[in-house]
Amino acid sequence: MNPNNYQVLVVEDDAQILKFICYLLDNEGLSYITAGSGQAALSKLVSEYIDVVLLDLGLPDFDGMDVIKKVREWSDMPIIVVSARDQDKEKAAALDSGADDYLTKPFSATELLARIRVALRHISKQGNQAARAVLSVGDLQLDLEKRLVYLDGAELHMTPMEYNLLALLFKNVGKVLTTASIIKEIWGVGYGTDTQALRALMAGLRRKIEKNPAKPRYILTETGIGYRLVDE
Ligand code: CA
C-alpha cells in the first residue's frame, strides 16, 4: 500500500471497534491518529496533516454527517463512513454530503483495507502530495504536512496555537469565520465565548505575519462578526 507517507484519522467512539481498526492499520503499516468525538475530529483535522478519514456517524457530541459537511467546506480528502446505519437513505445522504465511500458495520478486515486502498489510490492519482499540502495567500505560505509557515520564503516561528489558528483560516480562505466558531475549533466546546483569549492570540499571530499589524493585509477583522483570511 506504500504506507508510511499516509496518515489516517479514525473517528470512532466505540473502544472495541477502534481497537480493531487500529490493529488493522498497524498491520498494514499505516500511521493513524484517533478521535472519539466530532469535536476532537475537527480539532485534529485542523491541526494535523491527514490523508484519509474513517468516520463513524453516531458520535457522542454531534452527528458524523456534520463532520462530513464541515470538511467539505475546505477539503476534498477522502472520507470513508464506517457506520452501523444500514438504510439506503442514510447511505445516500452521507454520499450526497460528500463522503466518498460507505461501509456498514459489522465489516470485514479485508473489505475495510480494500476501501482504504481505493481512497489512497485516488489521492496518488491526484498526484503531487507536496503541492496539495502547501497553501498560500500572497507571500504567506502554510505547509500542512510539516506544520510550517513561511513569509517571503522565510520560515516563521509559530506557537502551536498560532499555527492552528492560521491553519483554520487557511482552510477557510476567503470566508468569514465567526469569533464563536473559531473559539470552538481552537479551544473546543465548553470554552464558552472568551473572545479575549482569541484577540490575544490573533494579535500575536498578526505581529508575525503582518508587516503592519495595525493595518493587516492578510487577516482582516470583520467587525462584530469575526475574521477572514483574504483570498488573493
Ligand atoms: Ca458510534
Coordinates of N, CA and C and ligand atoms in Angstrom, one line a residue:
M1 N 0.8 -1.2 0.0 CA 0.0 0.0 0.0 C 0.9 1.3 0.0
N2 N 2.1 1.1 -0.1 CA 3.1 2.3 0.0 C 2.7 3.1 1.2
P3 N 2.7 2.5 2.4 CA 2.1 3.1 3.6 C 2.7 4.4 4.1
N4 N 3.8 4.4 4.8 CA 4.3 5.4 5.7 C 4.0 6.8 5.4
N5 N 3.8 7.1 4.1 CA 3.6 8.5 3.8 C 2.2 9.0 4.1
Y6 N 1.3 8.0 4.4 CA -0.1 8.4 4.6 C -0.5 8.4 6.1
Q7 N -1.4 9.3 6.4 CA -1.9 9.3 7.7 C -3.5 9.2 7.7
V8 N -4.0 8.3 8.5 CA -5.4 8.1 8.6 C -6.0 8.7 9.9
L9 N -7.1 9.4 9.8 CA -7.8 9.8 11.0 C -8.9 8.8 11.3
V10 N -8.9 8.2 12.4 CA -10.0 7.2 12.7 C -10.9 7.9 13.7
V11 N -12.2 8.2 13.3 CA -13.1 8.8 14.2 C -14.1 7.7 14.7
E12 N -14.0 7.4 15.9 CA -14.8 6.2 16.4 C -14.9 6.3 17.9
D13 N -16.1 6.2 18.5 CA -16.3 6.3 19.9 C -16.4 5.0 20.6
D14 N -16.5 3.9 19.8 CA -16.6 2.6 20.4 C -15.2 2.0 20.6
A15 N -14.8 1.8 21.8 CA -13.4 1.4 22.1 C -13.1 0.1 21.4
Q16 N -14.0 -0.9 21.4 CA -13.7 -2.2 20.8 C -13.4 -2.1 19.3
I17 N -14.3 -1.3 18.6 CA -14.2 -1.1 17.2 C -12.9 -0.3 16.8
L18 N -12.7 0.7 17.7 CA -11.5 1.5 17.5 C -10.2 0.6 17.6
K19 N -10.2 -0.2 18.6 CA -9.1 -1.1 18.8 C -8.9 -2.0 17.5
F20 N -10.0 -2.5 17.0 CA -9.9 -3.4 15.9 C -9.4 -2.7 14.7
I21 N -9.9 -1.5 14.4 CA -9.4 -0.7 13.2 C -7.9 -0.4 13.4
C22 N -7.5 0.0 14.6 CA -6.1 0.4 14.8 C -5.2 -0.8 14.6
Y23 N -5.7 -1.9 15.0 CA -4.9 -3.2 14.8 C -4.7 -3.4 13.3
L24 N -5.8 -3.3 12.5 CA -5.7 -3.5 11.1 C -4.7 -2.5 10.4
L25 N -4.8 -1.2 10.8 CA -4.0 -0.2 10.2 C -2.5 -0.5 10.6
D26 N -2.3 -0.9 11.9 CA -0.9 -1.2 12.3 C -0.3 -2.3 11.4
N27 N -1.1 -3.3 11.2 CA -0.7 -4.5 10.4 C -0.4 -4.0 9.0
E28 N -1.1 -3.0 8.5 CA -0.9 -2.6 7.1 C 0.3 -1.6 7.1
G29 N 0.8 -1.2 8.2 CA 1.9 -0.2 8.3 C 1.4 1.2 8.0
L30 N 0.1 1.5 8.2 CA -0.4 2.8 8.0 C -0.3 3.6 9.3
S31 N 0.1 4.8 9.3 CA 0.0 5.6 10.5 C -1.3 6.2 10.6
Y32 N -1.7 6.5 11.9 CA -3.1 7.0 12.1 C -3.1 7.8 13.4
I33 N -4.1 8.6 13.5 CA -4.4 9.3 14.8 C -5.9 9.0 15.0
T34 N -6.4 9.1 16.2 CA -7.8 8.8 16.5 C -8.5 9.9 17.2
A35 N -9.8 9.9 17.0 CA -10.7 10.9 17.7 C -11.9 10.2 18.1
G36 N -12.4 10.5 19.4 CA -13.5 9.8 19.9 C -14.8 10.6 19.9
S37 N -14.7 11.8 19.3 CA -15.9 12.6 19.2 C -15.8 13.5 17.9
G38 N -16.9 14.1 17.6 CA -16.9 15.0 16.4 C -16.0 16.2 16.6
Q39 N -16.1 16.8 17.8 CA -15.2 17.9 18.1 C -13.8 17.6 18.1
A40 N -13.4 16.4 18.6 CA -12.0 16.0 18.6 C -11.6 15.8 17.1
A41 N -12.5 15.2 16.3 CA -12.1 15.0 14.9 C -11.8 16.3 14.2
L42 N -12.7 17.3 14.4 CA -12.5 18.6 13.8 C -11.2 19.3 14.2
S43 N -10.9 19.2 15.5 CA -9.6 19.7 16.0 C -8.4 19.1 15.3
K44 N -8.5 17.7 15.3 CA -7.4 17.0 14.6 C -7.2 17.4 13.1
L45 N -8.4 17.6 12.5 CA -8.4 17.9 11.1 C -7.7 19.3 10.9
V46 N -7.9 20.1 11.8 CA -7.4 21.5 11.7 C -5.9 21.5 12.0
S47 N -5.5 20.7 13.0 CA -4.1 20.8 13.5 C -3.1 19.7 12.9
E48 N -3.7 18.7 12.3 CA -2.8 17.6 11.8 C -2.9 17.5 10.3
Y49 N -1.9 16.8 9.7 CA -2.0 16.5 8.3 C -2.6 15.2 8.1
I50 N -3.7 15.1 7.4 CA -4.5 13.9 7.3 C -4.8 13.6 5.9
D51 N -4.7 12.3 5.5 CA -4.9 11.9 4.1 C -6.3 11.3 3.9
V52 N -6.7 10.5 4.8 CA -8.0 9.8 4.7 C -8.7 9.8 6.1
V53 N -10.0 9.9 6.0 CA -10.8 9.9 7.3 C -11.7 8.6 7.3
L54 N -11.6 7.9 8.4 CA -12.6 6.8 8.6 C -13.5 7.3 9.6
L55 N -14.8 7.4 9.3 CA -15.7 8.2 10.1 C -17.0 7.4 10.5
D56 N -17.1 7.3 11.9 CA -18.3 6.7 12.4 C -19.4 7.9 12.4
L57 N -20.6 7.5 12.3 CA -21.7 8.6 12.2 C -22.3 8.9 13.6
G58 N -22.4 7.8 14.4 CA -23.0 8.0 15.7 C -22.0 8.4 16.7
L59 N -21.8 9.7 16.9 CA -20.7 10.2 17.8 C -21.4 10.8 19.0
P60 N -20.7 10.8 20.1 CA -21.3 11.3 21.4 C -21.7 12.8 21.3
D61 N -21.0 13.6 20.7 CA -21.3 15.0 20.7 C -22.2 15.5 19.5
F62 N -21.8 15.2 18.3 CA -22.7 15.5 17.2 C -22.6 14.5 16.1
D63 N -23.5 14.6 15.1 CA -23.6 13.6 14.1 C -22.4 13.7 13.1
G64 N -21.9 12.5 12.7 CA -20.8 12.4 11.8 C -21.1 13.1 10.5
M65 N -22.4 13.2 10.1 CA -22.8 13.9 8.9 C -22.3 15.3 8.9
D66 N -22.3 15.9 10.2 CA -21.8 17.3 10.3 C -20.3 17.4 10.1
V67 N -19.6 16.4 10.4 CA -18.2 16.3 10.2 C -17.9 16.4 8.7
I68 N -18.7 15.5 8.0 CA -18.5 15.5 6.5 C -18.7 16.9 5.9
K69 N -19.8 17.5 6.3 CA -20.1 18.8 5.7 C -19.1 19.8 6.0
K70 N -18.6 19.8 7.2 CA -17.5 20.8 7.7 C -16.3 20.6 6.8
V71 N -15.8 19.3 6.7 CA -14.6 19.0 6.0 C -14.7 19.4 4.5
R72 N -15.9 19.2 4.0 CA -16.1 19.5 2.6 C -16.1 21.0 2.3
E73 N -16.1 21.8 3.3 CA -16.0 23.3 3.1 C -14.6 23.7 2.7
W74 N -13.6 22.8 3.0 CA -12.3 23.2 2.6 C -11.4 22.1 2.1
S75 N -11.9 20.9 2.0 CA -11.0 19.8 1.6 C -11.7 18.7 0.8
D76 N -11.0 18.1 -0.1 CA -11.5 17.0 -0.9 C -11.0 15.7 -0.4
M77 N -10.4 15.7 0.8 CA -9.8 14.5 1.3 C -10.8 13.3 1.4
P78 N -10.4 12.1 1.0 CA -11.3 11.0 1.1 C -11.9 10.8 2.5
I79 N -13.2 10.6 2.5 CA -13.9 10.3 3.8 C -14.6 9.0 3.6
I80 N -14.3 8.0 4.4 CA -15.0 6.7 4.3 C -15.8 6.5 5.6
V81 N -17.1 6.5 5.4 CA -18.0 6.3 6.5 C -18.0 4.9 6.9
V82 N -17.9 4.6 8.2 CA -18.0 3.3 8.8 C -19.1 3.3 9.8
S83 N -20.3 2.9 9.5 CA -21.4 3.1 10.3 C -22.3 1.9 10.5
A84 N -23.0 1.8 11.6 CA -24.0 0.8 11.8 C -25.3 1.1 11.1
R85 N -25.4 2.3 10.7 CA -26.7 2.7 10.0 C -26.7 2.0 8.6
D86 N -27.6 1.2 8.4 CA -27.6 0.4 7.1 C -28.7 0.7 6.1
Q87 N -29.5 1.8 6.4 CA -30.5 2.2 5.5 C -30.0 2.8 4.2
D88 N -30.6 2.5 3.1 CA -30.1 3.1 1.9 C -30.2 4.6 1.9
K89 N -31.3 5.2 2.5 CA -31.4 6.6 2.5 C -30.3 7.3 3.4
E90 N -29.8 6.6 4.4 CA -28.7 7.1 5.2 C -27.4 7.1 4.4
K91 N -27.2 6.0 3.7 CA -26.0 5.9 2.9 C -26.0 7.1 1.8
A92 N -27.2 7.2 1.2 CA -27.3 8.2 0.1 C -27.1 9.6 0.7
A93 N -27.6 9.9 1.9 CA -27.4 11.2 2.5 C -25.9 11.5 2.8
A94 N -25.2 10.4 3.3 CA -23.8 10.6 3.6 C -23.0 10.9 2.3
L95 N -23.3 10.1 1.3 CA -22.6 10.2 0.0 C -22.9 11.6 -0.6
D96 N -24.2 12.0 -0.5 CA -24.6 13.3 -1.1 C -23.9 14.4 -0.3
S97 N -23.6 14.3 0.9 CA -23.0 15.3 1.7 C -21.5 15.4 1.4
G98 N -21.0 14.4 0.7 CA -19.6 14.4 0.3 C -18.7 13.3 0.8
A99 N -19.3 12.3 1.4 CA -18.5 11.1 1.8 C -18.1 10.4 0.5
D100 N -17.0 9.7 0.4 CA -16.5 9.0 -0.8 C -17.0 7.6 -0.8
D101 N -17.2 7.0 0.4 CA -17.5 5.6 0.4 C -18.2 5.3 1.7
Y102 N -18.9 4.2 1.8 CA -19.7 3.9 2.9 C -19.6 2.4 3.2
L103 N -19.2 2.1 4.4 CA -19.0 0.7 4.9 C -19.9 0.5 6.1
T104 N -20.7 -0.6 6.0 CA -21.7 -0.9 7.1 C -21.0 -1.8 8.1
K105 N -21.3 -1.5 9.4 CA -20.8 -2.4 10.5 C -21.9 -3.5 10.6
P106 N -21.4 -4.7 10.9 CA -20.0 -5.2 11.1 C -19.4 -5.3 9.7
F107 N -18.1 -5.0 9.6 CA -17.4 -5.0 8.3 C -16.3 -6.0 8.4
S108 N -15.8 -6.5 7.3 CA -14.6 -7.4 7.4 C -13.4 -6.6 7.2
A109 N -12.3 -7.2 7.8 CA -11.0 -6.5 7.7 C -10.6 -6.3 6.2
T110 N -10.8 -7.4 5.5 CA -10.4 -7.3 4.0 C -11.1 -6.2 3.3
E111 N -12.4 -6.0 3.6 CA -13.1 -5.0 3.0 C -12.7 -3.6 3.4
L112 N -12.5 -3.4 4.6 CA -12.1 -2.1 5.1 C -10.8 -1.7 4.5
L113 N -9.8 -2.6 4.5 CA -8.5 -2.3 3.9 C -8.6 -2.0 2.4
A114 N -9.5 -2.8 1.7 CA -9.6 -2.6 0.3 C -10.2 -1.2 0.0
R115 N -11.1 -0.8 0.8 CA -11.7 0.6 0.6 C -10.6 1.7 0.9
I116 N -9.8 1.4 1.9 CA -8.7 2.4 2.2 C -7.8 2.5 1.0
R117 N -7.4 1.3 0.5 CA -6.5 1.3 -0.7 C -7.1 2.1 -1.9
V118 N -8.4 1.9 -2.1 CA -9.0 2.7 -3.2 C -8.8 4.2 -2.9
A119 N -9.1 4.6 -1.7 CA -9.0 6.0 -1.4 C -7.6 6.5 -1.6
L120 N -6.6 5.7 -1.1 CA -5.2 6.1 -1.3 C -4.8 6.2 -2.8
R121 N -5.3 5.3 -3.5 CA -5.0 5.3 -5.0 C -5.5 6.6 -5.6
H122 N -6.7 6.9 -5.1 CA -7.3 8.2 -5.6 C -6.5 9.4 -5.3
I123 N -5.9 9.4 -4.1 CA -5.0 10.5 -3.7 C -3.8 10.5 -4.6
S124 N -3.1 9.3 -4.8 CA -1.9 9.3 -5.5 C -2.1 9.7 -7.0
K125 N -3.4 9.4 -7.5 CA -3.7 9.8 -8.9 C -3.8 11.3 -9.0
Q126 N -4.3 11.9 -7.9 CA -4.3 13.4 -7.9 C -2.9 13.9 -7.9
G127 N -2.0 13.0 -7.6 CA -0.6 13.3 -7.7 C -0.1 14.3 -6.7
N128 N 1.2 14.5 -6.7 CA 1.8 15.6 -6.0 C 1.3 16.0 -4.7
Q129 N 1.5 15.1 -3.7 CA 1.1 15.3 -2.4 C 1.6 16.7 -1.8
A130 N 2.9 16.9 -2.1 CA 3.5 18.1 -1.6 C 2.8 19.3 -2.0
A131 N 2.4 19.4 -3.2 CA 1.8 20.6 -3.7 C 0.4 20.8 -3.0
R132 N -0.3 19.7 -2.8 CA -1.6 19.7 -2.2 C -1.5 20.2 -0.7
A133 N -0.3 19.9 -0.1 CA -0.2 20.2 1.3 C 0.3 21.7 1.6
V134 N 0.7 22.4 0.6 CA 1.1 23.8 0.8 C 0.1 24.7 0.3
L135 N -0.5 25.5 1.2 CA -1.5 26.5 0.8 C -0.8 27.9 0.9
S136 N -1.2 28.8 0.0 CA -0.6 30.1 0.0 C -1.5 31.2 -0.3
V137 N -1.3 32.4 0.3 CA -2.0 33.6 0.0 C -0.9 34.7 0.0
G138 N -0.8 35.4 -1.1 CA 0.2 36.4 -1.3 C 1.6 35.8 -1.0
D139 N 2.4 36.4 -0.1 CA 3.7 35.9 0.2 C 3.7 35.0 1.4
L140 N 2.5 34.6 1.9 CA 2.3 33.8 3.1 C 2.0 32.4 2.7
Q141 N 2.8 31.4 3.2 CA 2.6 30.0 2.8 C 2.5 29.2 4.1
L142 N 1.6 28.2 4.0 CA 1.4 27.3 5.1 C 1.6 25.8 4.6
D143 N 2.5 25.1 5.2 CA 2.8 23.7 4.8 C 2.1 22.8 5.8
L144 N 0.9 22.2 5.4 CA 0.1 21.4 6.3 C 0.8 20.2 6.8
E145 N 1.7 19.6 5.9 CA 2.3 18.4 6.2 C 3.4 18.6 7.3
K146 N 4.2 19.7 7.1 CA 5.3 19.9 8.0 C 4.9 20.9 9.1
R147 N 3.7 21.4 9.1 CA 3.2 22.4 10.1 C 4.2 23.6 10.1
L148 N 4.6 24.1 9.0 CA 5.5 25.3 8.9 C 4.8 26.4 8.2
V149 N 5.2 27.6 8.6 CA 4.7 28.8 8.0 C 5.8 29.6 7.4
Y150 N 5.7 30.1 6.2 CA 6.7 30.9 5.6 C 6.1 32.3 5.2
L151 N 7.0 33.3 5.3 CA 6.6 34.6 4.8 C 7.7 35.1 4.0
D152 N 7.5 35.5 2.7 CA 8.5 35.8 1.8 C 9.6 34.8 1.7
G153 N 9.2 33.5 1.8 CA 10.2 32.4 1.7 C 10.9 32.1 3.0
A154 N 10.8 33.0 4.0 CA 11.5 32.7 5.3 C 10.5 32.1 6.3
E155 N 11.1 31.1 7.0 CA 10.3 30.3 8.0 C 9.9 31.2 9.2
L156 N 8.7 31.2 9.6 CA 8.3 31.9 10.8 C 8.2 31.0 12.0
H157 N 8.6 31.4 13.1 CA 8.3 30.6 14.3 C 6.9 30.8 14.9
M158 N 6.1 29.7 14.9 CA 4.8 29.8 15.4 C 4.6 29.0 16.7
T159 N 3.8 29.5 17.6 CA 3.4 28.6 18.7 C 2.3 27.6 18.1
P160 N 2.1 26.5 18.7 CA 1.1 25.5 18.2 C -0.3 26.2 18.1
M161 N -0.7 27.0 19.0 CA -2.0 27.7 18.9 C -2.0 28.7 17.7
E162 N -1.0 29.4 17.5 CA -0.9 30.3 16.4 C -1.0 29.6 15.1
Y163 N -0.3 28.5 15.1 CA -0.3 27.7 13.8 C -1.7 27.1 13.6
N164 N -2.4 26.6 14.6 CA -3.7 26.1 14.5 C -4.7 27.2 14.0
L165 N -4.6 28.3 14.5 CA -5.5 29.4 14.1 C -5.2 29.8 12.7
L166 N -4.0 29.9 12.3 CA -3.7 30.2 10.9 C -4.1 29.1 10.0
A167 N -3.9 27.9 10.4 CA -4.3 26.8 9.5 C -5.8 26.8 9.3
L168 N -6.6 27.1 10.4 CA -8.0 27.1 10.3 C -8.4 28.2 9.3
L169 N -7.8 29.4 9.4 CA -8.1 30.4 8.5 C -7.8 30.1 7.0
F170 N -6.6 29.4 6.9 CA -6.2 29.0 5.5 C -7.2 28.0 4.9
K171 N -7.7 27.1 5.8 CA -8.7 26.1 5.3 C -10.0 26.7 5.0
N172 N -10.2 27.9 5.4 CA -11.5 28.6 5.1 C -11.2 29.9 4.4
V173 N -10.1 29.9 3.6 CA -9.7 31.2 2.9 C -10.8 31.9 2.2
G174 N -10.9 33.2 2.4 CA -11.9 34.0 1.7 C -13.3 34.0 2.5
K175 N -13.4 33.1 3.5 CA -14.7 33.1 4.2 C -14.5 33.8 5.5
V176 N -15.6 34.4 6.0 CA -15.6 35.0 7.3 C -15.9 33.9 8.3
L177 N -15.0 33.8 9.3 CA -15.2 32.8 10.4 C -15.7 33.6 11.6
T178 N -16.8 33.2 12.2 CA -17.3 33.9 13.4 C -16.3 33.7 14.6
T179 N -16.3 34.7 15.5 CA -15.5 34.5 16.7 C -15.8 33.2 17.4
A180 N -17.1 33.0 17.6 CA -17.5 31.8 18.3 C -17.1 30.5 17.6
S181 N -17.1 30.5 16.3 CA -16.7 29.2 15.6 C -15.2 29.0 15.7
I182 N -14.5 30.1 15.7 CA -13.0 30.0 15.8 C -12.7 29.5 17.2
I183 N -13.3 30.0 18.2 CA -13.0 29.6 19.6 C -13.4 28.1 19.8
K184 N -14.5 27.7 19.2 CA -14.9 26.3 19.3 C -13.9 25.4 18.6
E185 N -13.4 25.8 17.5 CA -12.4 25.0 16.7 C -11.1 24.9 17.4
I186 N -10.6 26.0 18.0 CA -9.3 26.1 18.5 C -9.2 25.6 20.0
W187 N -10.2 26.0 20.8 CA -10.2 25.6 22.2 C -11.1 24.5 22.5
G188 N -12.1 24.2 21.6 CA -13.0 23.1 21.9 C -14.3 23.6 22.5
V189 N -15.3 22.8 22.5 CA -16.6 23.1 23.1 C -16.4 23.3 24.6
G190 N -17.2 24.2 25.2 CA -17.1 24.3 26.6 C -16.2 25.5 27.0
Y191 N -15.5 26.0 26.1 CA -14.6 27.1 26.4 C -15.4 28.4 26.5
G192 N -16.7 28.3 26.0 CA -17.6 29.5 26.1 C -17.2 30.5 25.0
T193 N -17.4 31.7 25.3 CA -17.1 32.7 24.3 C -16.1 33.7 24.8
D194 N -15.0 33.3 25.3 CA -14.0 34.1 25.8 C -13.2 34.7 24.6
T195 N -13.7 35.9 24.1 CA -13.1 36.5 22.9 C -11.8 37.1 23.3
Q196 N -11.5 37.3 24.6 CA -10.3 38.0 25.0 C -9.1 37.1 24.6
A197 N -9.2 35.8 24.8 CA -8.1 34.9 24.5 C -7.9 34.8 23.0
L198 N -8.9 34.9 22.2 CA -8.8 34.9 20.8 C -8.1 36.2 20.3
R199 N -8.6 37.3 20.9 CA -8.0 38.6 20.5 C -6.5 38.6 20.8
A200 N -6.1 38.0 21.9 CA -4.6 38.0 22.3 C -3.9 37.1 21.3
L201 N -4.5 35.9 21.0 CA -3.8 35.0 20.1 C -3.7 35.6 18.7
M202 N -4.8 36.3 18.2 CA -4.8 36.9 16.9 C -3.7 38.0 16.9
A203 N -3.6 38.8 17.9 CA -2.6 39.9 18.0 C -1.2 39.3 17.8
G204 N -0.9 38.2 18.5 CA 0.4 37.6 18.4 C 0.7 37.1 17.0
L205 N -0.3 36.5 16.4 CA -0.2 35.9 15.1 C 0.0 37.1 14.0
R206 N -0.7 38.1 14.2 CA -0.6 39.3 13.3 C 0.8 39.9 13.4
R207 N 1.4 40.0 14.6 CA 2.7 40.5 14.7 C 3.7 39.8 13.9
K208 N 3.4 38.5 13.7 CA 4.4 37.6 13.0 C 4.2 37.7 11.5
I209 N 2.9 37.8 11.1 CA 2.7 37.7 9.6 C 2.4 39.0 8.9
E210 N 2.0 40.0 9.7 CA 1.7 41.3 9.0 C 2.8 42.3 9.2
K211 N 3.1 43.0 8.1 CA 4.2 44.0 8.1 C 3.7 45.1 9.0
N212 N 2.4 45.4 8.9 CA 1.8 46.5 9.8 C 0.6 45.9 10.5
P213 N 0.8 45.3 11.7 CA -0.3 44.6 12.3 C -1.5 45.5 12.5
A214 N -1.3 46.8 12.6 CA -2.5 47.7 12.8 C -3.3 47.9 11.5
K215 N -2.7 47.6 10.4 CA -3.4 47.7 9.1 C -3.2 46.3 8.4
P216 N -3.8 45.3 8.9 CA -3.5 43.9 8.4 C -3.8 43.8 6.9
R217 N -2.9 43.0 6.3 CA -3.1 42.7 4.8 C -3.7 41.3 4.6
Y218 N -3.4 40.4 5.5 CA -3.8 39.0 5.4 C -5.1 38.7 6.1
I219 N -5.0 38.9 7.4 CA -6.2 38.5 8.2 C -7.0 39.8 8.6
L220 N -8.2 39.9 8.0 CA -9.0 41.1 8.2 C -10.0 40.8 9.3
T221 N -10.3 41.9 10.1 CA -11.3 41.8 11.1 C -12.6 42.2 10.5
E222 N -13.6 41.3 10.7 CA -15.0 41.7 10.2 C -15.7 42.1 11.5
T223 N -15.8 43.4 11.7 CA -16.3 44.0 12.9 C -17.6 43.4 13.4
G224 N -17.6 42.9 14.6 CA -18.8 42.4 15.2 C -19.1 40.9 14.7
I225 N -18.3 40.4 13.8 CA -18.6 39.0 13.3 C -17.4 38.1 13.6
G226 N -16.3 38.4 13.0 CA -15.1 37.5 13.2 C -13.9 37.9 12.4
Y227 N -13.3 37.0 11.7 CA -12.1 37.2 11.0 C -12.1 36.5 9.6
R228 N -11.4 37.0 8.7 CA -11.3 36.4 7.4 C -9.9 36.5 6.8
L229 N -9.4 35.4 6.3 CA -8.1 35.4 5.6 C -8.4 35.8 4.1
V230 N -7.8 36.8 3.6 CA -8.1 37.3 2.3 C -7.7 36.3 1.2
D231 N -8.5 36.2 0.2 CA -8.4 35.3 -0.9 C -7.8 36.1 -2.1
E232 N -6.5 35.8 -2.4 CA -5.9 36.6 -3.5 C -5.9 35.9 -4.8
Ligands
CA1 CA -20.6 5.3 17.4

